[in-house]
Every structure is written in structure tokens, then in C-alpha cells.
Amino acid sequence: ILKILVRAVVENLTDSEGQQAGALQSKLKELFGRISSRHSSDAEIWRQYALLYGGGHSSNPEDNEKALQFLSKAHRCDVQTGGWEKEPALFKEVIKRGIHMGEVTVSCSEKKSNPSEALQMLSTTRLSLRSLATKAKQMHTDVATGQIHTELQDGVATLEQLITELQELSGKLRNQSQ
């Protein structure tokens, strides 16, 4: 039901009486505030909450930061849930979501006026993604060939490129602040 509500508001769908669902955005954000406090370990709730704030693609930098905050919480919930790392299809999905979180982090950090806040943002995401890449290599590397499971290769390669990009951005920010 929450997914349907979020989709209706985000896409500003019209109801049977001609009312625009976008008008309910503030009420839905309020509802998600309550729901997320009660169900703080539900990754899907955090992802839907992030979508409500534009999913990291809003023209409003504050909304993008909120979305990033919620995407980070969703990622934390994903990786704390047991068993996902053993199943390549689930692992691939967590990698895909991690990549999205990393891209939103890059975008948010570039719009930050405070370099130390941007650095914190980059470092936090980089550590999460590094942990994910390491886990993929530990759990899904073929002992005989030394290759990562084919289903995860592209995702891990993209993750590692993103980690490098986050590292480089952090380096630039450190140089600017000295």
C-alpha cells in the first residue's frame, strides 16, 4: 500500500474525483516519519521514503540529502538482514542499490558548500560500498578460477569504479581545505 501511495504522490496521479495526489505529499512525508520510527529496520520503507524526497534526483539539494540519508538507512537494513549475501540474485540487487546510493552521494557532495560535511558524506558511503565489494569477493569468488561469480562481475566492477571516484573526490576536498 505504501508503494502505491508513494507512486501516486511522486507521479502526481489524479484520483477518481480529479484530485492530484501530489497535494498529499506533506501528509505522506509525515506518515512516513511515523512509520519509519516504528519500523526502523525495514529497508523497503526507507527506500520508499527516499523516493518521496525525489530518490536523490530532486532539484532541491536538501531533498537530495534527505533521500541520501534514507537510502543509507535502507542499505544498512539490507546488509544487516541475514542470508542475502549467500544468494547471488539478492546480492546483485543490494549492489545495484548501493551503486545508486553512491551516485546520489557524489551528486550531493558536489553541491555541499561545507567541505567537511561533503567529506563525511563521501567517507561514509565509500566505507559501506567497500565493505559490499569485499563481501562479494569473499563470498562469490570461484576458488578454481579466482573469478567473481559472473552474475556479480559487472556490479562489483561498477562498485569499484564508484569507490575510486568517491576516493578521488575526497582527495580533492582534502586538498581544498588545506
JSON list of C-alpha atoms in Angstrom, two decimals:
[
{"chain": "A", "resi": 1, "resn": "ILE", "atom": "CA", "xyz": [0.00, 0.00, 0.00]},
{"chain": "A", "resi": 2, "resn": "LEU", "atom": "CA", "xyz": [2.86, 2.40, 0.85]},
{"chain": "A", "resi": 3, "resn": "LYS", "atom": "CA", "xyz": [4.45, 1.82, -2.58]},
{"chain": "A", "resi": 4, "resn": "ILE", "atom": "CA", "xyz": [1.14, 2.69, -4.24]},
{"chain": "A", "resi": 5, "resn": "LEU", "atom": "CA", "xyz": [0.78, 5.87, -2.17]},
{"chain": "A", "resi": 6, "resn": "VAL", "atom": "CA", "xyz": [4.36, 6.96, -2.89]},
{"chain": "A", "resi": 7, "resn": "ARG", "atom": "CA", "xyz": [3.94, 6.28, -6.61]},
{"chain": "A", "resi": 8, "resn": "ALA", "atom": "CA", "xyz": [0.67, 8.24, -6.70]},
{"chain": "A", "resi": 9, "resn": "VAL", "atom": "CA", "xyz": [2.25, 11.25, -4.97]},
{"chain": "A", "resi": 10, "resn": "VAL", "atom": "CA", "xyz": [5.58, 11.15, -6.85]},
{"chain": "A", "resi": 11, "resn": "GLU", "atom": "CA", "xyz": [3.85, 10.80, -10.23]},
{"chain": "A", "resi": 12, "resn": "ASN", "atom": "CA", "xyz": [1.13, 13.25, -9.14]},
{"chain": "A", "resi": 13, "resn": "LEU", "atom": "CA", "xyz": [-1.62, 10.88, -10.27]},
{"chain": "A", "resi": 14, "resn": "THR", "atom": "CA", "xyz": [-5.23, 12.02, -10.39]},
{"chain": "A", "resi": 15, "resn": "ASP", "atom": "CA", "xyz": [-7.83, 10.21, -8.29]},
{"chain": "A", "resi": 16, "resn": "SER", "atom": "CA", "xyz": [-11.39, 9.34, -9.35]},
{"chain": "A", "resi": 17, "resn": "GLU", "atom": "CA", "xyz": [-12.59, 12.78, -8.25]},
{"chain": "A", "resi": 18, "resn": "GLY", "atom": "CA", "xyz": [-9.95, 14.64, -10.26]},
{"chain": "A", "resi": 19, "resn": "GLN", "atom": "CA", "xyz": [-7.75, 15.48, -7.26]},
{"chain": "A", "resi": 20, "resn": "GLN", "atom": "CA", "xyz": [-3.96, 15.47, -7.72]},
{"chain": "A", "resi": 21, "resn": "ALA", "atom": "CA", "xyz": [-2.12, 13.09, -5.38]},
{"chain": "A", "resi": 22, "resn": "GLY", "atom": "CA", "xyz": [0.86, 15.46, -5.23]},
{"chain": "A", "resi": 23, "resn": "ALA", "atom": "CA", "xyz": [-1.19, 17.63, -2.87]},
{"chain": "A", "resi": 24, "resn": "LEU", "atom": "CA", "xyz": [-0.83, 14.87, -0.28]},
{"chain": "A", "resi": 25, "resn": "GLN", "atom": "CA", "xyz": [2.97, 14.90, -0.28]},
{"chain": "A", "resi": 26, "resn": "SER", "atom": "CA", "xyz": [3.44, 16.67, 3.06]},
{"chain": "A", "resi": 27, "resn": "LYS", "atom": "CA", "xyz": [0.91, 14.37, 4.76]},
{"chain": "A", "resi": 28, "resn": "LEU", "atom": "CA", "xyz": [2.58, 11.30, 3.29]},
{"chain": "A", "resi": 29, "resn": "LYS", "atom": "CA", "xyz": [6.00, 12.54, 4.47]},
{"chain": "A", "resi": 30, "resn": "GLU", "atom": "CA", "xyz": [4.52, 12.96, 7.93]},
{"chain": "A", "resi": 31, "resn": "LEU", "atom": "CA", "xyz": [3.08, 9.43, 7.78]},
{"chain": "A", "resi": 32, "resn": "PHE", "atom": "CA", "xyz": [6.47, 8.04, 6.71]},
{"chain": "A", "resi": 33, "resn": "GLY", "atom": "CA", "xyz": [8.09, 9.85, 9.62]},
{"chain": "A", "resi": 34, "resn": "ARG", "atom": "CA", "xyz": [5.84, 7.92, 11.97]},
{"chain": "A", "resi": 35, "resn": "ILE", "atom": "CA", "xyz": [6.10, 4.60, 10.14]},
{"chain": "A", "resi": 36, "resn": "SER", "atom": "CA", "xyz": [9.90, 4.72, 9.82]},
{"chain": "A", "resi": 37, "resn": "SER", "atom": "CA", "xyz": [10.30, 5.39, 13.54]},
{"chain": "A", "resi": 38, "resn": "ARG", "atom": "CA", "xyz": [8.26, 2.27, 14.34]},
{"chain": "A", "resi": 39, "resn": "HIS", "atom": "CA", "xyz": [9.75, 0.06, 11.62]},
{"chain": "A", "resi": 40, "resn": "SER", "atom": "CA", "xyz": [13.30, 1.37, 11.51]},
{"chain": "A", "resi": 41, "resn": "SER", "atom": "CA", "xyz": [14.79, -1.92, 10.30]},
{"chain": "A", "resi": 42, "resn": "ASP", "atom": "CA", "xyz": [12.58, -2.20, 7.20]},
{"chain": "A", "resi": 43, "resn": "ALA", "atom": "CA", "xyz": [14.73, -1.33, 4.17]},
{"chain": "A", "resi": 44, "resn": "GLU", "atom": "CA", "xyz": [11.76, -1.00, 1.81]},
{"chain": "A", "resi": 45, "resn": "ILE", "atom": "CA", "xyz": [10.17, 1.68, 4.00]},
{"chain": "A", "resi": 46, "resn": "TRP", "atom": "CA", "xyz": [13.41, 3.69, 3.88]},
{"chain": "A", "resi": 47, "resn": "ARG", "atom": "CA", "xyz": [13.62, 3.26, 0.09]},
{"chain": "A", "resi": 48, "resn": "GLN", "atom": "CA", "xyz": [10.03, 4.48, -0.34]},
{"chain": "A", "resi": 49, "resn": "TYR", "atom": "CA", "xyz": [10.74, 7.40, 2.00]},
{"chain": "A", "resi": 50, "resn": "ALA", "atom": "CA", "xyz": [13.75, 8.30, -0.17]},
{"chain": "A", "resi": 51, "resn": "LEU", "atom": "CA", "xyz": [11.55, 8.16, -3.29]},
{"chain": "A", "resi": 52, "resn": "LEU", "atom": "CA", "xyz": [9.16, 10.58, -1.63]},
{"chain": "A", "resi": 53, "resn": "TYR", "atom": "CA", "xyz": [12.08, 13.04, -1.48]},
{"chain": "A", "resi": 54, "resn": "GLY", "atom": "CA", "xyz": [12.95, 12.51, -5.14]},
{"chain": "A", "resi": 55, "resn": "GLY", "atom": "CA", "xyz": [15.18, 9.47, -4.72]},
{"chain": "A", "resi": 56, "resn": "GLY", "atom": "CA", "xyz": [18.26, 11.69, -4.92]},
{"chain": "A", "resi": 57, "resn": "HIS", "atom": "CA", "xyz": [17.25, 13.29, -8.24]},
{"chain": "A", "resi": 58, "resn": "SER", "atom": "CA", "xyz": [15.37, 16.32, -6.98]},
{"chain": "A", "resi": 59, "resn": "SER", "atom": "CA", "xyz": [16.18, 19.89, -7.99]},
{"chain": "A", "resi": 60, "resn": "ASN", "atom": "CA", "xyz": [16.22, 20.67, -4.26]},
{"chain": "A", "resi": 61, "resn": "PRO", "atom": "CA", "xyz": [19.62, 19.85, -2.63]},
{"chain": "A", "resi": 62, "resn": "GLU", "atom": "CA", "xyz": [18.04, 19.44, 0.83]},
{"chain": "A", "resi": 63, "resn": "ASP", "atom": "CA", "xyz": [15.60, 16.86, -0.54]},
{"chain": "A", "resi": 64, "resn": "ASN", "atom": "CA", "xyz": [18.51, 15.00, -2.15]},
{"chain": "A", "resi": 65, "resn": "GLU", "atom": "CA", "xyz": [20.38, 14.93, 1.16]},
{"chain": "A", "resi": 66, "resn": "LYS", "atom": "CA", "xyz": [17.27, 13.61, 2.91]},
{"chain": "A", "resi": 67, "resn": "ALA", "atom": "CA", "xyz": [16.89, 10.96, 0.19]},
{"chain": "A", "resi": 68, "resn": "LEU", "atom": "CA", "xyz": [20.56, 10.01, 0.63]},
{"chain": "A", "resi": 69, "resn": "GLN", "atom": "CA", "xyz": [20.06, 9.71, 4.38]},
{"chain": "A", "resi": 70, "resn": "PHE", "atom": "CA", "xyz": [17.13, 7.34, 3.79]},
{"chain": "A", "resi": 71, "resn": "LEU", "atom": "CA", "xyz": [18.98, 5.37, 1.09]},
{"chain": "A", "resi": 72, "resn": "SER", "atom": "CA", "xyz": [21.86, 4.91, 3.55]},
{"chain": "A", "resi": 73, "resn": "LYS", "atom": "CA", "xyz": [19.46, 3.62, 6.19]},
{"chain": "A", "resi": 74, "resn": "ALA", "atom": "CA", "xyz": [17.90, 1.25, 3.65]},
{"chain": "A", "resi": 75, "resn": "HIS", "atom": "CA", "xyz": [21.38, -0.02, 2.72]},
{"chain": "A", "resi": 76, "resn": "ARG", "atom": "CA", "xyz": [22.21, -0.59, 6.38]},
{"chain": "A", "resi": 77, "resn": "CYS", "atom": "CA", "xyz": [18.97, -2.56, 6.81]},
{"chain": "A", "resi": 78, "resn": "ASP", "atom": "CA", "xyz": [19.70, -4.58, 3.66]},
{"chain": "A", "resi": 79, "resn": "VAL", "atom": "CA", "xyz": [23.16, -5.66, 4.80]},
{"chain": "A", "resi": 80, "resn": "GLN", "atom": "CA", "xyz": [22.07, -6.38, 8.38]},
{"chain": "A", "resi": 81, "resn": "THR", "atom": "CA", "xyz": [19.39, -8.80, 7.19]},
{"chain": "A", "resi": 82, "resn": "GLY", "atom": "CA", "xyz": [20.77, -12.33, 7.31]},
{"chain": "A", "resi": 83, "resn": "GLY", "atom": "CA", "xyz": [21.28, -14.59, 4.32]},
{"chain": "A", "resi": 84, "resn": "TRP", "atom": "CA", "xyz": [21.16, -12.13, 1.39]},
{"chain": "A", "resi": 85, "resn": "GLU", "atom": "CA", "xyz": [24.93, -12.38, 0.83]},
{"chain": "A", "resi": 86, "resn": "LYS", "atom": "CA", "xyz": [24.73, -16.09, 0.02]},
{"chain": "A", "resi": 87, "resn": "GLU", "atom": "CA", "xyz": [22.23, -15.65, -2.81]},
{"chain": "A", "resi": 88, "resn": "PRO", "atom": "CA", "xyz": [23.78, -14.08, -5.97]},
{"chain": "A", "resi": 89, "resn": "ALA", "atom": "CA", "xyz": [20.48, -12.57, -7.19]},
{"chain": "A", "resi": 90, "resn": "LEU", "atom": "CA", "xyz": [19.86, -10.83, -3.84]},
{"chain": "A", "resi": 91, "resn": "PHE", "atom": "CA", "xyz": [23.50, -9.76, -3.65]},
{"chain": "A", "resi": 92, "resn": "LYS", "atom": "CA", "xyz": [23.21, -8.28, -7.14]},
{"chain": "A", "resi": 93, "resn": "GLU", "atom": "CA", "xyz": [20.16, -6.28, -6.04]},
{"chain": "A", "resi": 94, "resn": "VAL", "atom": "CA", "xyz": [21.99, -4.95, -2.94]},
{"chain": "A", "resi": 95, "resn": "ILE", "atom": "CA", "xyz": [24.93, -3.96, -5.18]},
{"chain": "A", "resi": 96, "resn": "LYS", "atom": "CA", "xyz": [22.57, -2.16, -7.58]},
{"chain": "A", "resi": 97, "resn": "ARG", "atom": "CA", "xyz": [21.04, -0.22, -4.70]},
{"chain": "A", "resi": 98, "resn": "GLY", "atom": "CA", "xyz": [24.50, 0.52, -3.29]},
{"chain": "A", "resi": 99, "resn": "ILE", "atom": "CA", "xyz": [25.59, 1.92, -6.65]},
{"chain": "A", "resi": 100, "resn": "HIS", "atom": "CA", "xyz": [22.54, 4.19, -6.69]},
{"chain": "A", "resi": 101, "resn": "MET", "atom": "CA", "xyz": [23.38, 5.36, -3.15]},
{"chain": "A", "resi": 102, "resn": "GLY", "atom": "CA", "xyz": [26.97, 6.06, -4.28]},
{"chain": "A", "resi": 103, "resn": "GLU", "atom": "CA", "xyz": [25.81, 8.09, -7.28]},
{"chain": "A", "resi": 104, "resn": "VAL", "atom": "CA", "xyz": [23.48, 10.15, -5.08]},
{"chain": "A", "resi": 105, "resn": "THR", "atom": "CA", "xyz": [26.38, 10.69, -2.66]},
{"chain": "A", "resi": 106, "resn": "VAL", "atom": "CA", "xyz": [28.59, 12.04, -5.47]},
{"chain": "A", "resi": 107, "resn": "SER", "atom": "CA", "xyz": [25.82, 14.39, -6.57]},
{"chain": "A", "resi": 108, "resn": "CYS", "atom": "CA", "xyz": [25.08, 15.61, -3.03]},
{"chain": "A", "resi": 109, "resn": "SER", "atom": "CA", "xyz": [28.74, 16.08, -2.12]},
{"chain": "A", "resi": 110, "resn": "GLU", "atom": "CA", "xyz": [29.32, 18.25, -5.20]},
{"chain": "A", "resi": 111, "resn": "LYS", "atom": "CA", "xyz": [26.54, 20.60, -4.09]},
{"chain": "A", "resi": 112, "resn": "LYS", "atom": "CA", "xyz": [27.76, 20.88, -0.49]},
{"chain": "A", "resi": 113, "resn": "SER", "atom": "CA", "xyz": [29.21, 24.25, 0.49]},
{"chain": "A", "resi": 114, "resn": "ASN", "atom": "CA", "xyz": [30.88, 22.83, 3.60]},
{"chain": "A", "resi": 115, "resn": "PRO", "atom": "CA", "xyz": [33.85, 20.62, 2.56]},
{"chain": "A", "resi": 116, "resn": "SER", "atom": "CA", "xyz": [33.99, 18.73, 5.88]},
{"chain": "A", "resi": 117, "resn": "GLU", "atom": "CA", "xyz": [30.31, 17.74, 5.56]},
{"chain": "A", "resi": 118, "resn": "ALA", "atom": "CA", "xyz": [30.93, 16.63, 1.97]},
{"chain": "A", "resi": 119, "resn": "LEU", "atom": "CA", "xyz": [33.97, 14.62, 3.11]},
{"chain": "A", "resi": 120, "resn": "GLN", "atom": "CA", "xyz": [31.92, 12.92, 5.83]},
{"chain": "A", "resi": 121, "resn": "MET", "atom": "CA", "xyz": [29.24, 12.02, 3.30]},
{"chain": "A", "resi": 122, "resn": "LEU", "atom": "CA", "xyz": [31.80, 10.60, 0.84]},
{"chain": "A", "resi": 123, "resn": "SER", "atom": "CA", "xyz": [33.67, 8.65, 3.51]},
{"chain": "A", "resi": 124, "resn": "THR", "atom": "CA", "xyz": [30.57, 7.05, 4.98]},
{"chain": "A", "resi": 125, "resn": "THR", "atom": "CA", "xyz": [29.32, 5.84, 1.61]},
{"chain": "A", "resi": 126, "resn": "ARG", "atom": "CA", "xyz": [32.78, 4.75, 0.49]},
{"chain": "A", "resi": 127, "resn": "LEU", "atom": "CA", "xyz": [33.16, 2.55, 3.59]},
{"chain": "A", "resi": 128, "resn": "SER", "atom": "CA", "xyz": [29.74, 0.97, 3.02]},
{"chain": "A", "resi": 129, "resn": "LEU", "atom": "CA", "xyz": [30.47, 0.26, -0.63]},
{"chain": "A", "resi": 130, "resn": "ARG", "atom": "CA", "xyz": [33.99, -1.01, 0.10]},
{"chain": "A", "resi": 131, "resn": "SER", "atom": "CA", "xyz": [32.52, -3.46, 2.61]},
{"chain": "A", "resi": 132, "resn": "LEU", "atom": "CA", "xyz": [30.00, -4.61, 0.00]},
{"chain": "A", "resi": 133, "resn": "ALA", "atom": "CA", "xyz": [32.69, -5.15, -2.67]},
{"chain": "A", "resi": 134, "resn": "THR", "atom": "CA", "xyz": [34.88, -7.05, -0.20]},
{"chain": "A", "resi": 135, "resn": "LYS", "atom": "CA", "xyz": [31.97, -9.26, 0.84]},
{"chain": "A", "resi": 136, "resn": "ALA", "atom": "CA", "xyz": [31.18, -10.01, -2.82]},
{"chain": "A", "resi": 137, "resn": "LYS", "atom": "CA", "xyz": [34.77, -11.12, -3.40]},
{"chain": "A", "resi": 138, "resn": "GLN", "atom": "CA", "xyz": [34.85, -13.23, -0.23]},
{"chain": "A", "resi": 139, "resn": "MET", "atom": "CA", "xyz": [31.51, -14.94, -0.79]},
{"chain": "A", "resi": 140, "resn": "HIS", "atom": "CA", "xyz": [31.33, -15.26, -4.58]},
{"chain": "A", "resi": 141, "resn": "THR", "atom": "CA", "xyz": [34.81, -15.89, -5.93]},
{"chain": "A", "resi": 142, "resn": "ASP", "atom": "CA", "xyz": [35.34, -19.20, -7.71]},
{"chain": "A", "resi": 143, "resn": "VAL", "atom": "CA", "xyz": [38.23, -20.90, -5.89]},
{"chain": "A", "resi": 144, "resn": "ALA", "atom": "CA", "xyz": [39.42, -22.67, -9.05]},
{"chain": "A", "resi": 145, "resn": "THR", "atom": "CA", "xyz": [39.47, -19.63, -11.37]},
{"chain": "A", "resi": 146, "resn": "GLY", "atom": "CA", "xyz": [39.79, -16.77, -8.89]},
{"chain": "A", "resi": 147, "resn": "GLN", "atom": "CA", "xyz": [36.95, -15.02, -10.76]},
{"chain": "A", "resi": 148, "resn": "ILE", "atom": "CA", "xyz": [33.92, -13.40, -9.15]},
{"chain": "A", "resi": 149, "resn": "HIS", "atom": "CA", "xyz": [30.62, -15.14, -9.98]},
{"chain": "A", "resi": 150, "resn": "THR", "atom": "CA", "xyz": [29.62, -13.94, -13.48]},
{"chain": "A", "resi": 151, "resn": "GLU", "atom": "CA", "xyz": [26.27, -12.64, -12.24]},
{"chain": "A", "resi": 152, "resn": "LEU", "atom": "CA", "xyz": [28.09, -10.20, -9.92]},
{"chain": "A", "resi": 153, "resn": "GLN", "atom": "CA", "xyz": [31.14, -9.23, -12.03]},
{"chain": "A", "resi": 154, "resn": "ASP", "atom": "CA", "xyz": [29.66, -6.12, -13.66]},
{"chain": "A", "resi": 155, "resn": "GLY", "atom": "CA", "xyz": [28.14, -4.86, -10.42]},
{"chain": "A", "resi": 156, "resn": "VAL", "atom": "CA", "xyz": [31.38, -5.33, -8.49]},
{"chain": "A", "resi": 157, "resn": "ALA", "atom": "CA", "xyz": [33.37, -3.60, -11.26]},
{"chain": "A", "resi": 158, "resn": "THR", "atom": "CA", "xyz": [30.96, -0.65, -11.19]},
{"chain": "A", "resi": 159, "resn": "LEU", "atom": "CA", "xyz": [31.13, -0.58, -7.39]},
{"chain": "A", "resi": 160, "resn": "GLU", "atom": "CA", "xyz": [34.92, -0.42, -7.50]},
{"chain": "A", "resi": 161, "resn": "GLN", "atom": "CA", "xyz": [34.88, 2.41, -10.06]},
{"chain": "A", "resi": 162, "resn": "LEU", "atom": "CA", "xyz": [32.46, 4.29, -7.83]},
{"chain": "A", "resi": 163, "resn": "ILE", "atom": "CA", "xyz": [34.64, 3.68, -4.76]},
{"chain": "A", "resi": 164, "resn": "THR", "atom": "CA", "xyz": [37.60, 5.11, -6.70]},
{"chain": "A", "resi": 165, "resn": "GLU", "atom": "CA", "xyz": [35.52, 8.14, -7.71]},
{"chain": "A", "resi": 166, "resn": "LEU", "atom": "CA", "xyz": [34.47, 8.70, -4.08]},
{"chain": "A", "resi": 167, "resn": "GLN", "atom": "CA", "xyz": [38.12, 8.40, -3.02]},
{"chain": "A", "resi": 168, "resn": "GLU", "atom": "CA", "xyz": [39.25, 10.93, -5.65]},
{"chain": "A", "resi": 169, "resn": "LEU", "atom": "CA", "xyz": [36.52, 13.40, -4.68]},
{"chain": "A", "resi": 170, "resn": "SER", "atom": "CA", "xyz": [37.56, 13.04, -1.03]},
{"chain": "A", "resi": 171, "resn": "GLY", "atom": "CA", "xyz": [41.18, 13.72, -2.00]},
{"chain": "A", "resi": 172, "resn": "LYS", "atom": "CA", "xyz": [40.22, 16.88, -3.91]},
{"chain": "A", "resi": 173, "resn": "LEU", "atom": "CA", "xyz": [38.18, 18.13, -0.97]},
{"chain": "A", "resi": 174, "resn": "ARG", "atom": "CA", "xyz": [41.03, 17.46, 1.46]},
{"chain": "A", "resi": 175, "resn": "ASN", "atom": "CA", "xyz": [43.42, 19.40, -0.79]},
{"chain": "A", "resi": 176, "resn": "GLN", "atom": "CA", "xyz": [40.97, 22.32, -0.99]},
{"chain": "A", "resi": 177, "resn": "SER", "atom": "CA", "xyz": [40.56, 22.52, 2.77]},
{"chain": "A", "resi": 178, "resn": "GLN", "atom": "CA", "xyz": [44.31, 22.67, 3.44]}
]
